[in-house]
Coordinates of C-alpha atoms and ligand atoms in Angstrom, one line a residue:
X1 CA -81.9 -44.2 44.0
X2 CA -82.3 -40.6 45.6
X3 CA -85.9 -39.7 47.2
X4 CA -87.0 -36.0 45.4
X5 CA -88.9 -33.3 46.7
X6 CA -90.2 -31.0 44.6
X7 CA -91.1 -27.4 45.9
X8 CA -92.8 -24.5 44.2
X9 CA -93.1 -20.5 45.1
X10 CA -96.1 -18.6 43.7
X11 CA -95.0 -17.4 40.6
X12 CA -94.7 -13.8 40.7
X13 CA -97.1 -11.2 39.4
X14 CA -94.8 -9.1 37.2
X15 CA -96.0 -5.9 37.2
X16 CA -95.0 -5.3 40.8
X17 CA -91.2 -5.0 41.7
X18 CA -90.3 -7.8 44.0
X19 CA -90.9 -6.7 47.4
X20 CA -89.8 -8.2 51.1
X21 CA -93.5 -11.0 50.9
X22 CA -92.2 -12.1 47.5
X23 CA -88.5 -12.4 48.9
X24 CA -90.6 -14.5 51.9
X25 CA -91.8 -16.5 50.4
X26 CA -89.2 -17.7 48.4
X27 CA -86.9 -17.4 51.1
X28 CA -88.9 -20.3 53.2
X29 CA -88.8 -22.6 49.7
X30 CA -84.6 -22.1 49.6
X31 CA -84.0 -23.2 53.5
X32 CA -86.5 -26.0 52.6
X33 CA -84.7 -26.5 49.7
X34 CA -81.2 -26.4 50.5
X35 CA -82.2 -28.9 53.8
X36 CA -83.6 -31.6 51.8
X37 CA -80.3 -31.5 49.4
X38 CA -78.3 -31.6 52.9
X39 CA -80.2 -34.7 53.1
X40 CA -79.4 -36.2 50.1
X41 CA -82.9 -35.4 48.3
X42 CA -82.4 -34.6 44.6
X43 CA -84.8 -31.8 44.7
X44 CA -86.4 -29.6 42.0
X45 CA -86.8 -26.3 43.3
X46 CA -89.1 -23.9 40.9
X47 CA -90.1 -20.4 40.8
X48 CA -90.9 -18.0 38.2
X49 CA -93.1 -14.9 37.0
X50 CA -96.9 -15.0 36.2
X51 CA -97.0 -12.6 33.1
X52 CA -100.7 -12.8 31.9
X53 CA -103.9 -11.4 32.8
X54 CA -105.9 -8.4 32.7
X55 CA -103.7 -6.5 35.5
X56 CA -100.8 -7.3 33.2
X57 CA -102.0 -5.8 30.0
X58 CA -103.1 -2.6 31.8
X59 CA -99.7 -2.3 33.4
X60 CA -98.0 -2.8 30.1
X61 CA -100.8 -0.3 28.8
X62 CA -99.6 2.3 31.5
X63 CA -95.9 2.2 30.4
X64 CA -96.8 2.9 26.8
X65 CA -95.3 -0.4 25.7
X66 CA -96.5 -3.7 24.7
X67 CA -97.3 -6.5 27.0
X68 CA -94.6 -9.2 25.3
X69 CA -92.2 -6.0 25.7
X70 CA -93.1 -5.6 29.3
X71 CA -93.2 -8.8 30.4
X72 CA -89.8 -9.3 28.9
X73 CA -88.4 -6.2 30.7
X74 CA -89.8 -6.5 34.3
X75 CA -89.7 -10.3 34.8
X76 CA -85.6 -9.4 35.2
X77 CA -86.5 -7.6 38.4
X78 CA -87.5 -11.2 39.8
X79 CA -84.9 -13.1 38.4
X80 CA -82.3 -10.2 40.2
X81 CA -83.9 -11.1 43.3
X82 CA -82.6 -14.4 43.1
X83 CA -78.9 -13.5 43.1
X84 CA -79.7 -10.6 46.0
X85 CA -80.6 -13.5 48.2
X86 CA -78.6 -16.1 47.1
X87 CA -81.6 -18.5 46.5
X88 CA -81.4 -21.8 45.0
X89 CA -84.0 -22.3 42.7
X90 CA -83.5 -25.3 40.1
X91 CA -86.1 -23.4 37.6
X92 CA -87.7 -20.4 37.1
X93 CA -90.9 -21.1 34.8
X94 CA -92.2 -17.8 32.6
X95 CA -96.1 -18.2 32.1
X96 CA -95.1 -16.9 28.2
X97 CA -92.8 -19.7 27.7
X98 CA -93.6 -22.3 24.7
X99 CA -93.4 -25.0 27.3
X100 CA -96.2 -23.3 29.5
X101 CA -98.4 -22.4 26.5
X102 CA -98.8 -26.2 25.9
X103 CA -99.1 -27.8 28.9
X104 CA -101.9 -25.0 29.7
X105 CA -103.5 -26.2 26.5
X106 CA -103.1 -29.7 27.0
X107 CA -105.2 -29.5 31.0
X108 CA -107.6 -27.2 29.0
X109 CA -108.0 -30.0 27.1
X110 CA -107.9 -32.8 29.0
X111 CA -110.8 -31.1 31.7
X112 CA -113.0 -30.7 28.1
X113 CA -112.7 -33.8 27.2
X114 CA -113.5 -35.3 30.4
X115 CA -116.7 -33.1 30.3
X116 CA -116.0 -30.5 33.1
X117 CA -116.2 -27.3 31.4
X118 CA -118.8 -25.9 29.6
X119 CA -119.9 -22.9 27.7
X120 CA -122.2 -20.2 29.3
X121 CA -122.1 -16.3 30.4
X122 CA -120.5 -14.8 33.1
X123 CA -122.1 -12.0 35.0
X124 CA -120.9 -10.7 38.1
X125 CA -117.8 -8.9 39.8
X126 CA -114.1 -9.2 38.9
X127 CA -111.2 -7.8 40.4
X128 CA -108.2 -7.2 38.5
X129 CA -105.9 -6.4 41.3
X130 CA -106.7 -10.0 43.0
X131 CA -107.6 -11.0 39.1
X132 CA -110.8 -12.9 40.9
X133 CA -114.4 -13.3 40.1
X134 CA -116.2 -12.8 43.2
X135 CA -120.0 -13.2 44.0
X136 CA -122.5 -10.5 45.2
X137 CA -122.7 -11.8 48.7
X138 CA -118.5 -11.3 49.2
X139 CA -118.7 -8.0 47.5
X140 CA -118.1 -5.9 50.8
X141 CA -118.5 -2.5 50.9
X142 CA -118.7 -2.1 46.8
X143 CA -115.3 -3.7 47.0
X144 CA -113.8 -7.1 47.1
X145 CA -113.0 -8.4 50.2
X146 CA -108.8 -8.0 50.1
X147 CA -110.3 -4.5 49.7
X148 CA -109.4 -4.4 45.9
X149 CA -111.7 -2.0 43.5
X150 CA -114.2 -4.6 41.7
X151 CA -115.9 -4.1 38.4
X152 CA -118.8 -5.4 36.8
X153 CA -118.1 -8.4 34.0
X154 CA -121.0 -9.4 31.4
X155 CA -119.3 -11.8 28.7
X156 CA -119.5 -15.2 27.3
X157 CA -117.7 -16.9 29.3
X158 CA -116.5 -21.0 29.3
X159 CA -117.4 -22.8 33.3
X160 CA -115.3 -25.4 34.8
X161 CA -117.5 -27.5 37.1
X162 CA -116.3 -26.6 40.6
X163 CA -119.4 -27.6 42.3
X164 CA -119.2 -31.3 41.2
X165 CA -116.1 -31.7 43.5
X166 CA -117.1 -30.6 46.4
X167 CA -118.1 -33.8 48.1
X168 CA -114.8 -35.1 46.7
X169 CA -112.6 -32.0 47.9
X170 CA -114.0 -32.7 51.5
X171 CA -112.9 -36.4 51.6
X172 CA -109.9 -35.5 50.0
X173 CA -108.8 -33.1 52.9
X174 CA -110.5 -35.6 55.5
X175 CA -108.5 -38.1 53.9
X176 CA -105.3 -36.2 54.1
X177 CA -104.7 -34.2 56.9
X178 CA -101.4 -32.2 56.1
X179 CA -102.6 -31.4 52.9
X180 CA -103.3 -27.7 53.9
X181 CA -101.4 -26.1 56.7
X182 CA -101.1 -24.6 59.4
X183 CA -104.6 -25.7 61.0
X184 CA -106.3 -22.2 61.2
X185 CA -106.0 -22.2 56.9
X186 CA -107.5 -25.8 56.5
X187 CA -110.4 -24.9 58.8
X188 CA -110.7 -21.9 56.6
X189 CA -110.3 -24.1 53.6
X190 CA -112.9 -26.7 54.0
X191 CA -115.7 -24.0 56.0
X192 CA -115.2 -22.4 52.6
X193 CA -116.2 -25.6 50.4
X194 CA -118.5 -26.5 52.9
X195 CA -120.7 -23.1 52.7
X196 CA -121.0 -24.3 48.8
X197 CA -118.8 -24.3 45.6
X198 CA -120.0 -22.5 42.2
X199 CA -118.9 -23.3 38.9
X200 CA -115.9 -20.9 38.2
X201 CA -115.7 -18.9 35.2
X202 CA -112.4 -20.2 33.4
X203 CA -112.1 -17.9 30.3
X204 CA -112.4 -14.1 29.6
X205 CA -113.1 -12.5 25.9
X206 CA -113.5 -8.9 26.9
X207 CA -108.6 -8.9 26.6
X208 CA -106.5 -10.4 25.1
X209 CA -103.8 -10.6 26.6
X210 CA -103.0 -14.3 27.9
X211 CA -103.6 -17.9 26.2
X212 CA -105.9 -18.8 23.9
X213 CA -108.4 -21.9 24.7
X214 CA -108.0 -24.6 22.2
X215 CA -111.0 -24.9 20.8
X216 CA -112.4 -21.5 21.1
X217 CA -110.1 -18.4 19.5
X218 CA -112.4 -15.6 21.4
X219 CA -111.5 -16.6 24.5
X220 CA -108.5 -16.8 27.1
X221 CA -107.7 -18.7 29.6
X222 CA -108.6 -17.4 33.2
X223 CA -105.2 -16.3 34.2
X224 CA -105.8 -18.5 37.4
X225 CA -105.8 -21.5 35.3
X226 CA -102.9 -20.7 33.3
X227 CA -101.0 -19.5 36.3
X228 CA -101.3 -22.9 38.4
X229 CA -100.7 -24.9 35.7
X230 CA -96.9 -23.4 35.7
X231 CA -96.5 -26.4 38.5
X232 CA -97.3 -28.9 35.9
X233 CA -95.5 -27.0 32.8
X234 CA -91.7 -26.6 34.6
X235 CA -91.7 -30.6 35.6
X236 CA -92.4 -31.2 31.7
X237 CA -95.9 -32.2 31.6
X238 CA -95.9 -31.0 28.1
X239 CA -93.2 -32.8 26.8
X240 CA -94.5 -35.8 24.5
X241 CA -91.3 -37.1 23.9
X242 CA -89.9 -37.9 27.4
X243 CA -92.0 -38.3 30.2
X244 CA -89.2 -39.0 32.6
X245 CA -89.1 -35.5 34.3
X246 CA -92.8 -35.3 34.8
X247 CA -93.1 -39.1 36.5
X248 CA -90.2 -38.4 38.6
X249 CA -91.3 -35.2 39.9
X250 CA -95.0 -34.5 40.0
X251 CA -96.7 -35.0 41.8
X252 CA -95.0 -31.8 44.2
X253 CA -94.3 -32.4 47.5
X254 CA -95.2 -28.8 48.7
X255 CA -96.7 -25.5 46.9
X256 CA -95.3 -22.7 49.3
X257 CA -98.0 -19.6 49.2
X258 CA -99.1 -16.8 51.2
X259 CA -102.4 -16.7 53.1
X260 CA -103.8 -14.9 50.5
X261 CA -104.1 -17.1 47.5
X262 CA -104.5 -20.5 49.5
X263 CA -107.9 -20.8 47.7
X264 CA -106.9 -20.6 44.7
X265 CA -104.6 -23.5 45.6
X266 CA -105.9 -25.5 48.4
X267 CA -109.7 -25.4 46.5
X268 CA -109.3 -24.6 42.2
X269 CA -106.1 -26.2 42.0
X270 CA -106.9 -30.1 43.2
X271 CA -110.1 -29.5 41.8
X272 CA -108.7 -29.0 38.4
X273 CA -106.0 -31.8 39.1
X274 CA -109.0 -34.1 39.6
X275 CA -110.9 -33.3 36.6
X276 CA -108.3 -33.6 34.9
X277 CA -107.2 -37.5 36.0
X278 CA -103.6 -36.3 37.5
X279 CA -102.3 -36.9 41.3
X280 CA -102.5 -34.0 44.1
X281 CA -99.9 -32.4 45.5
X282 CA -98.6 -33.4 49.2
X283 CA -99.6 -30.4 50.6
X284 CA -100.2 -26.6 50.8
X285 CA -98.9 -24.3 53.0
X286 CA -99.5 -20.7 53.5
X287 CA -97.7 -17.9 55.1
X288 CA -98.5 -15.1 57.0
X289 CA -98.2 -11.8 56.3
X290 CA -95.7 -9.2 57.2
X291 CA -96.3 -5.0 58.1
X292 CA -93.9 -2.7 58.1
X293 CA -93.6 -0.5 61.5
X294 CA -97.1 -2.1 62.4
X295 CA -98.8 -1.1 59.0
X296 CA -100.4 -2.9 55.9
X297 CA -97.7 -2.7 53.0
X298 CA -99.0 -1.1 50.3
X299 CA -97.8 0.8 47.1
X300 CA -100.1 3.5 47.5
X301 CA -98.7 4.5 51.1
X302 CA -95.2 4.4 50.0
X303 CA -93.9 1.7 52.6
X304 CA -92.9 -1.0 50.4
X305 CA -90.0 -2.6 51.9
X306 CA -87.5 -3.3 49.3
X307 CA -85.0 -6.0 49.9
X308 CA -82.2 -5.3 47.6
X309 CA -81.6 -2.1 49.6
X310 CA -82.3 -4.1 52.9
X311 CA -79.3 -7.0 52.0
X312 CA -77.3 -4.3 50.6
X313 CA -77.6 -2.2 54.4
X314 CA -77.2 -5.3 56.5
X315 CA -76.2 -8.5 54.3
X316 CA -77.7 -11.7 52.8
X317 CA -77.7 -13.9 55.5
X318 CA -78.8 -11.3 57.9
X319 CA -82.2 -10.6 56.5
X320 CA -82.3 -14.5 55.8
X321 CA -81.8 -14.9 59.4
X322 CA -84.1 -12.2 61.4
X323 CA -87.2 -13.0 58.5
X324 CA -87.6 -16.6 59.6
X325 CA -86.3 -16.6 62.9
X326 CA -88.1 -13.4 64.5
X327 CA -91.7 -14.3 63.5
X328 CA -93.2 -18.2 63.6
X329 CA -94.2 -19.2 60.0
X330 CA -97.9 -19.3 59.3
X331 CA -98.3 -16.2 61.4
X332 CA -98.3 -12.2 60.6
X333 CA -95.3 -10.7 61.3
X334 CA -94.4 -6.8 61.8
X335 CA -91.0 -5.7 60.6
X336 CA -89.2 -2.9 62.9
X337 CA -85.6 -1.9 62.0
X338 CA -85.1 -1.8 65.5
X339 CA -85.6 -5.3 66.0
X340 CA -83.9 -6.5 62.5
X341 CA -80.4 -4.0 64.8
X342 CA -81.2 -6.6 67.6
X343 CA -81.1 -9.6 66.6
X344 CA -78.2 -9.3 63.8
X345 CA -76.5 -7.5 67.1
X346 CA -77.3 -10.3 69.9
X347 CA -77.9 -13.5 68.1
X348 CA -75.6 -13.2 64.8
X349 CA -72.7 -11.1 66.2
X350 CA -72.8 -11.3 70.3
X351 CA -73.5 -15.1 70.1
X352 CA -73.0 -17.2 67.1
X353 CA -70.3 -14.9 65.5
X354 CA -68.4 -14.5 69.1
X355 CA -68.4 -18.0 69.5
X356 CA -66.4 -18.6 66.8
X357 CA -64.4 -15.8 66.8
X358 CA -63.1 -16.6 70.7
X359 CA -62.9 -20.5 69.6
X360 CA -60.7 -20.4 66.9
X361 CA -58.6 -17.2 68.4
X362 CA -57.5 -19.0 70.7
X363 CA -56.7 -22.0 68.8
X364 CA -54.5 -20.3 66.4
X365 CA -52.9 -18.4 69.9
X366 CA -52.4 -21.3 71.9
X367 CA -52.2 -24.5 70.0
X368 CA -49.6 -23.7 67.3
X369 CA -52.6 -22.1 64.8
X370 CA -53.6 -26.0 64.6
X371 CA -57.4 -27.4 65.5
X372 CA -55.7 -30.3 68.4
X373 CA -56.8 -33.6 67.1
X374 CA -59.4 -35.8 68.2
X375 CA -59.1 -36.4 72.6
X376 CA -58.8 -39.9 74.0
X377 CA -61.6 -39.1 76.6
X378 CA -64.4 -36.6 76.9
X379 CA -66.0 -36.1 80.3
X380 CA -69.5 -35.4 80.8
X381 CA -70.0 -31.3 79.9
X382 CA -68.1 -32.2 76.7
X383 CA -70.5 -35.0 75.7
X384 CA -73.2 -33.1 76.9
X385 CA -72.5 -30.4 74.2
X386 CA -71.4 -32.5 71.0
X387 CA -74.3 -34.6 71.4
X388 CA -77.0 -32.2 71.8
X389 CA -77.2 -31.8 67.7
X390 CA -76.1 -35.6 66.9
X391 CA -78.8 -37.0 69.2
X392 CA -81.8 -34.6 67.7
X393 CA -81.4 -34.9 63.8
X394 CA -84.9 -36.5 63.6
X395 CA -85.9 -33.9 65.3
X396 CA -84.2 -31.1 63.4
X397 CA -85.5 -33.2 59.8
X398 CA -89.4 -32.9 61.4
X399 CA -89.3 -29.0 62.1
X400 CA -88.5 -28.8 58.3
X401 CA -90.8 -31.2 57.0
X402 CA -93.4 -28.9 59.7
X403 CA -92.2 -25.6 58.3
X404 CA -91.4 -24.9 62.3
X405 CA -88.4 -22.8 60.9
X406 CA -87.9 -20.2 64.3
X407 CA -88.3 -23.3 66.6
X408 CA -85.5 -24.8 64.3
X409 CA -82.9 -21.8 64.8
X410 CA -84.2 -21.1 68.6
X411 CA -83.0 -24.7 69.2
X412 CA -79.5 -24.5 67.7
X413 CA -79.2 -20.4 69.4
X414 CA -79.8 -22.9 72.6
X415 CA -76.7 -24.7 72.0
X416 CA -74.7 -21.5 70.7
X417 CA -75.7 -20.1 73.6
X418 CA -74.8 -23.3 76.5
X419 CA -71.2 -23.6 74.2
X420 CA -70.7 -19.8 74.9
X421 CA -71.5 -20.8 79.1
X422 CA -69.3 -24.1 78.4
X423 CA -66.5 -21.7 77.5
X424 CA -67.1 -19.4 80.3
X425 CA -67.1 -22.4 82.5
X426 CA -64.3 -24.5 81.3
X427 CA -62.1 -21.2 81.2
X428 CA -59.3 -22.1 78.7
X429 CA -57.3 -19.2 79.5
X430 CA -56.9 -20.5 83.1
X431 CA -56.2 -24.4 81.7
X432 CA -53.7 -23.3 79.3
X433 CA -51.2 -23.1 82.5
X434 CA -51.8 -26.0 84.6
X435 CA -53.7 -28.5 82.0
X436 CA -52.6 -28.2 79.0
X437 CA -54.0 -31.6 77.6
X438 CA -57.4 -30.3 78.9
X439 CA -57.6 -27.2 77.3
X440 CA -57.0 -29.0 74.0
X441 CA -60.2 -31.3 74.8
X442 CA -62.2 -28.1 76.0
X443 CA -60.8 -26.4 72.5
X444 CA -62.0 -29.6 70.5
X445 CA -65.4 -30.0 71.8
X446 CA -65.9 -26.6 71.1
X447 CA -65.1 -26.7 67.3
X448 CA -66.4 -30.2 66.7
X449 CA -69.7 -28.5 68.2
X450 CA -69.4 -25.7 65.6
X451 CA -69.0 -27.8 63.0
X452 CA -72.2 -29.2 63.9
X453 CA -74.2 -25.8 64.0
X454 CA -72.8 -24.8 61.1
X455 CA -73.8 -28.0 59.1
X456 CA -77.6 -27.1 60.1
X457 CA -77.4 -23.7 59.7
X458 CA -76.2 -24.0 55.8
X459 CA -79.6 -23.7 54.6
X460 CA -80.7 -20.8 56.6
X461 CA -77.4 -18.4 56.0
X462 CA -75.4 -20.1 53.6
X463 CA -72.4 -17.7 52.8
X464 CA -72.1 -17.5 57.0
X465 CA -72.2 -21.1 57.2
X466 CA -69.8 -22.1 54.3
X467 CA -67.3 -19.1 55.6
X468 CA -67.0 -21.0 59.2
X469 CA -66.8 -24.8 57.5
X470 CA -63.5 -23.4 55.0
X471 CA -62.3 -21.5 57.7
X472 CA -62.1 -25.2 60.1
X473 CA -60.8 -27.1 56.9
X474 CA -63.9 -29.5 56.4
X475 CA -63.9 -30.7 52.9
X476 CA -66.9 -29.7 51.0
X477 CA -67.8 -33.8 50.5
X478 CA -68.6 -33.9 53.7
X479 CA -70.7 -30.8 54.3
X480 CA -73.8 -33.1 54.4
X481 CA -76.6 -33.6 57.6
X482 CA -75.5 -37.5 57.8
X483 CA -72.1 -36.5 58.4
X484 CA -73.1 -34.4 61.6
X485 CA -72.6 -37.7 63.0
X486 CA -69.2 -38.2 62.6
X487 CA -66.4 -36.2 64.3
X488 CA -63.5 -34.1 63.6
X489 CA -60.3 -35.6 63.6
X490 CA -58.4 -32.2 64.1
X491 CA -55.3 -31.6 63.3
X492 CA -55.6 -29.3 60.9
X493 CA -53.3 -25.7 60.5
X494 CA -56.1 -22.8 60.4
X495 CA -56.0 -18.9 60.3
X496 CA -56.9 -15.8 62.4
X497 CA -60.3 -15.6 61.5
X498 CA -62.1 -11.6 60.3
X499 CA -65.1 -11.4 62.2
X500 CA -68.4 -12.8 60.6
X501 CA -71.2 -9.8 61.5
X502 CA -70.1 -7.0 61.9
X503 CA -71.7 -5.1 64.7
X504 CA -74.4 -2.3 63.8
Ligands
MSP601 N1 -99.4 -14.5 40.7 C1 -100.0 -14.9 41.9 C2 -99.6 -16.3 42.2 C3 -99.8 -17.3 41.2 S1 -99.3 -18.9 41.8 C4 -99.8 -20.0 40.7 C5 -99.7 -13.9 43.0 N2 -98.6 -13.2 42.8 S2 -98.1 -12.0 43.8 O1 -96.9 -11.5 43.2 O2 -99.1 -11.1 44.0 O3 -97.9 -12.6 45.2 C6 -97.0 -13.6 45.4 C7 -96.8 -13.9 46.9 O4 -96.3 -12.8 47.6 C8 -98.0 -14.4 47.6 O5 -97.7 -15.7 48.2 C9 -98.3 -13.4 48.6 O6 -98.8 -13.9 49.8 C10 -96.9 -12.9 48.9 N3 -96.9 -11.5 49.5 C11 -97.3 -10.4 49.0 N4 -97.3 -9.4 49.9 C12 -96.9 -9.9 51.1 C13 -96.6 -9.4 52.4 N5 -96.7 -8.2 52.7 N6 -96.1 -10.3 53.3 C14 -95.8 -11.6 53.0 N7 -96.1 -12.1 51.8 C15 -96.8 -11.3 50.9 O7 -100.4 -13.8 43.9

């Protein structure tokens, strides 16, 4: 039987239009994605749109329409985003779906039965922009501390008993070390728990615009709680009549979020989990944040960066490329134009796109348009390159499982870039007049080697990838990480290839 992962985005506030950290962050889920199924996981791959909530209703409010109307209309903008960046997703989960309602209803229920929530009154601030409760000491500057405007809430208000797990949040990290990442967020994390956990307010009454609480028809769920529960909802927890889905999948191996709303899942989330008798996820990670031309993104300053214009200037795999490669993941990044021209220019179209380009050019010159077939011998610069991927699959598999994705493409770029000197150095040209036979081998080692990027980098820029594995005739079958390790037998008719980035 087939190992799964299962891997979860945020789920998208809708009232925004999908911007470059929503494309992020579903970007890293996709490469993670799309390795594990190279790997032969079966993988469930989920994101979707988080259509409740205060913010919600006001935007709908704004627009003159009503929020079912709205959330109808503007949720499309997310699913578009799919298609613009080829993403892979196995499910996208709408937080108004039937299936969501229920499951929501059934953890609400679960928690009150098991006796953490109770009812009292909330008073204290909320923010609707961070939809978050926050206490008087956090309040900085009359505003919350992402810098959102807060207001004051008085209502009744039902309490889920946060404080009860610290003690068992604290063991539960100590116990499992990976569960947040990178480092600098866990030490946040459990600082956090350890200055103290209050009881969090879990329902509203002054809207009405989300789910209603079982056993209570004034009140709605905190869109928090609804919002996580999506995780359990997609994988079927709801569904009475076939638990299949639900025990195969859950509980997920990774919840993919940025920096910002690691609390809400590294902290409320397992706590809820807990309370409510069902197993933790493997592990959090969160993301930095990017700027655009060294400043915070913001609507109100006008510098959102909008990626369907951005893969429609430069292409899909492009921007695939230059977002995980140019800025290690956990950390901020800045995004210049400047340096998105340089490396589509040096590393896309001056190294890995001229490797193939000079490769197979002078295969379909020299050797009859035919790939020559497998050599009897290789000597020691030929071994030196086709093993260099062959040997470090392990490695390649931990840098995924790390998130380490620019260390991942700096180390194939390394063997792009010693198969571009290996060409230089073996100088086909000159053996095409006095050693024929050799410049067949050099030719060979040099697509077998391609081959081999190309396998790893299908998950990272997938049209790029499955362009160069057609255009070298290997079957789709046999497009899979395990079969890095075999070798090309060669021997097969190919064409003048059109170059794969164009140069801006
Ligand atoms: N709806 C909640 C998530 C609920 S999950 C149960 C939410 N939505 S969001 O649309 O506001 O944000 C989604 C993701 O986009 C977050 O992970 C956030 O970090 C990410 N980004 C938003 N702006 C970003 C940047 N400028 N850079 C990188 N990622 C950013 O929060």
């Amino acid at each position: 039987m087939k190992s799964t992962y299962y891997i979860t985005t945020p789920i998208y506030y809708v009232n925004d239009v999908p911007h470059i950290g929503h494309a992020y962050t579903t970007l890293a889920c996709d490469v993670i994605a799309r390795f594990k199924r190279l790997d032969e996981y079966e993988v469930f791959f989920l994101t979707g749109t988080d259509e409740h909530g205060q913010k919600v209703e006001m935007a709908a409010k704004n627009n003159g329409v009503n929020p079912k109307e709205f959330v109808d209309k503007v949720s499309e903008n997310f699913r578009n985003l799919l298609n613009c960046m080829n993403f892979s997703n196995d499910a996208f989960i709408r937080t108004t779906e039937e299936k969501h309602i229920k499951s929501c209803k059934k953890i609400w229920e679960k928690l009150l039965n098991n006796g953490n929530i109770y009812l009292d009154k909330y008073s204290g601030w909320y923010s609707v922009r961070d939809e978050a409760f926050f206490s008087e000491t956090e309040i900085v500057d009359g505003k919350a501390p992402s810098g959102a405007p807060v207001e004051w809430v008085e209502e009744p208000s039902y309490f889920f008993n946060l404080s009860k797990w610290e003690q068992k949040l604290l063991k539960f990290y100590e116990n499992n070390k990976d569960f947040i990442s990178p480092e600098t967020r866990r030490n946040e994390v459990i600082s956090f728990v350890k200055s103290g956990l209050k009881d969090l307010s879990i329902s509203r009454t002054s809207f009405s615009w989300g789910i209603k609480v079982p056993n209570d028809k004034n009140h709605i769920m905190y869109v928090w709680l609804d919002a996580l529960t999506n995780y359990l909802s997609a994988c079927e927890y709801s569904n009475e009549d076939n638990d299949e889905v639900f025990k195969k999948f859950w509980p997920a191996d990774i919840h993919m979020v940025g920096k910002d709303i690691i609390r809400f899942h590294a902290v409320y989330w397992p706590a809820f989990l807990m309370a409510a008798d069902l197993p933790l996820p493997k592990k959090v990670f969160a993301h930095g944040w990017w700027t655009n031309e060294g400043n915070k993104i913001s609507k109100s300053s006008g510098n959102v960066i909008d990626p369907f214009q951005l893969v429609g200037k430069y292409g899909i795999d492009q921007i695939r490329y230059f977002l995980l490669r140019e800025v290690p993941f956990g950390n901020d990044g800045d995004f210049s134009n400047s340096q998105l021209i340089n490396r589509i220019n040096s590393d896309l179209a001056n190294s890995y796109g001229n490797l193939f380009q000079r490769v197979v050019s002078m295969i379909f010159k020299n050797c009859n348009e035919t790939i020559p077939s497998k050599p009897k011998k290789f000597n020691q610069e030929d071994l030196m390159l086709i093993n260099s991927i062959k040997n470090n699959l392990n490695y390649y598999r931990e840098l995924i499982d790390k998130q380490n994705f620019d260390q991942y493409l700096k180390n194939i770029w390394i063997v792009i870039s010693n198969a571009n000197k290996y060409v230089d150095e073996q100088a086909p040209w000159a053996l095409k007049k006095n050693n024929f036979e050799r410049m067949e081998e050099v030719l060979f080692t040099l697509v077998e080697t391609i081959r081999q990027i190309s396998i790893l980098l299908q998950p990272f820029i997938p049209n790029t990838a499955e362009k160069i594995l057609e255009h070298i005739k290997i079957p789709h079958d046999k497009r899979k990480l395990k079969y890095v390790n075999f070798i090309l037998r060669g021997n097969v008719k190919i064409s003048i290839p059109k170059p794969l980035f164009p140069k801006i």
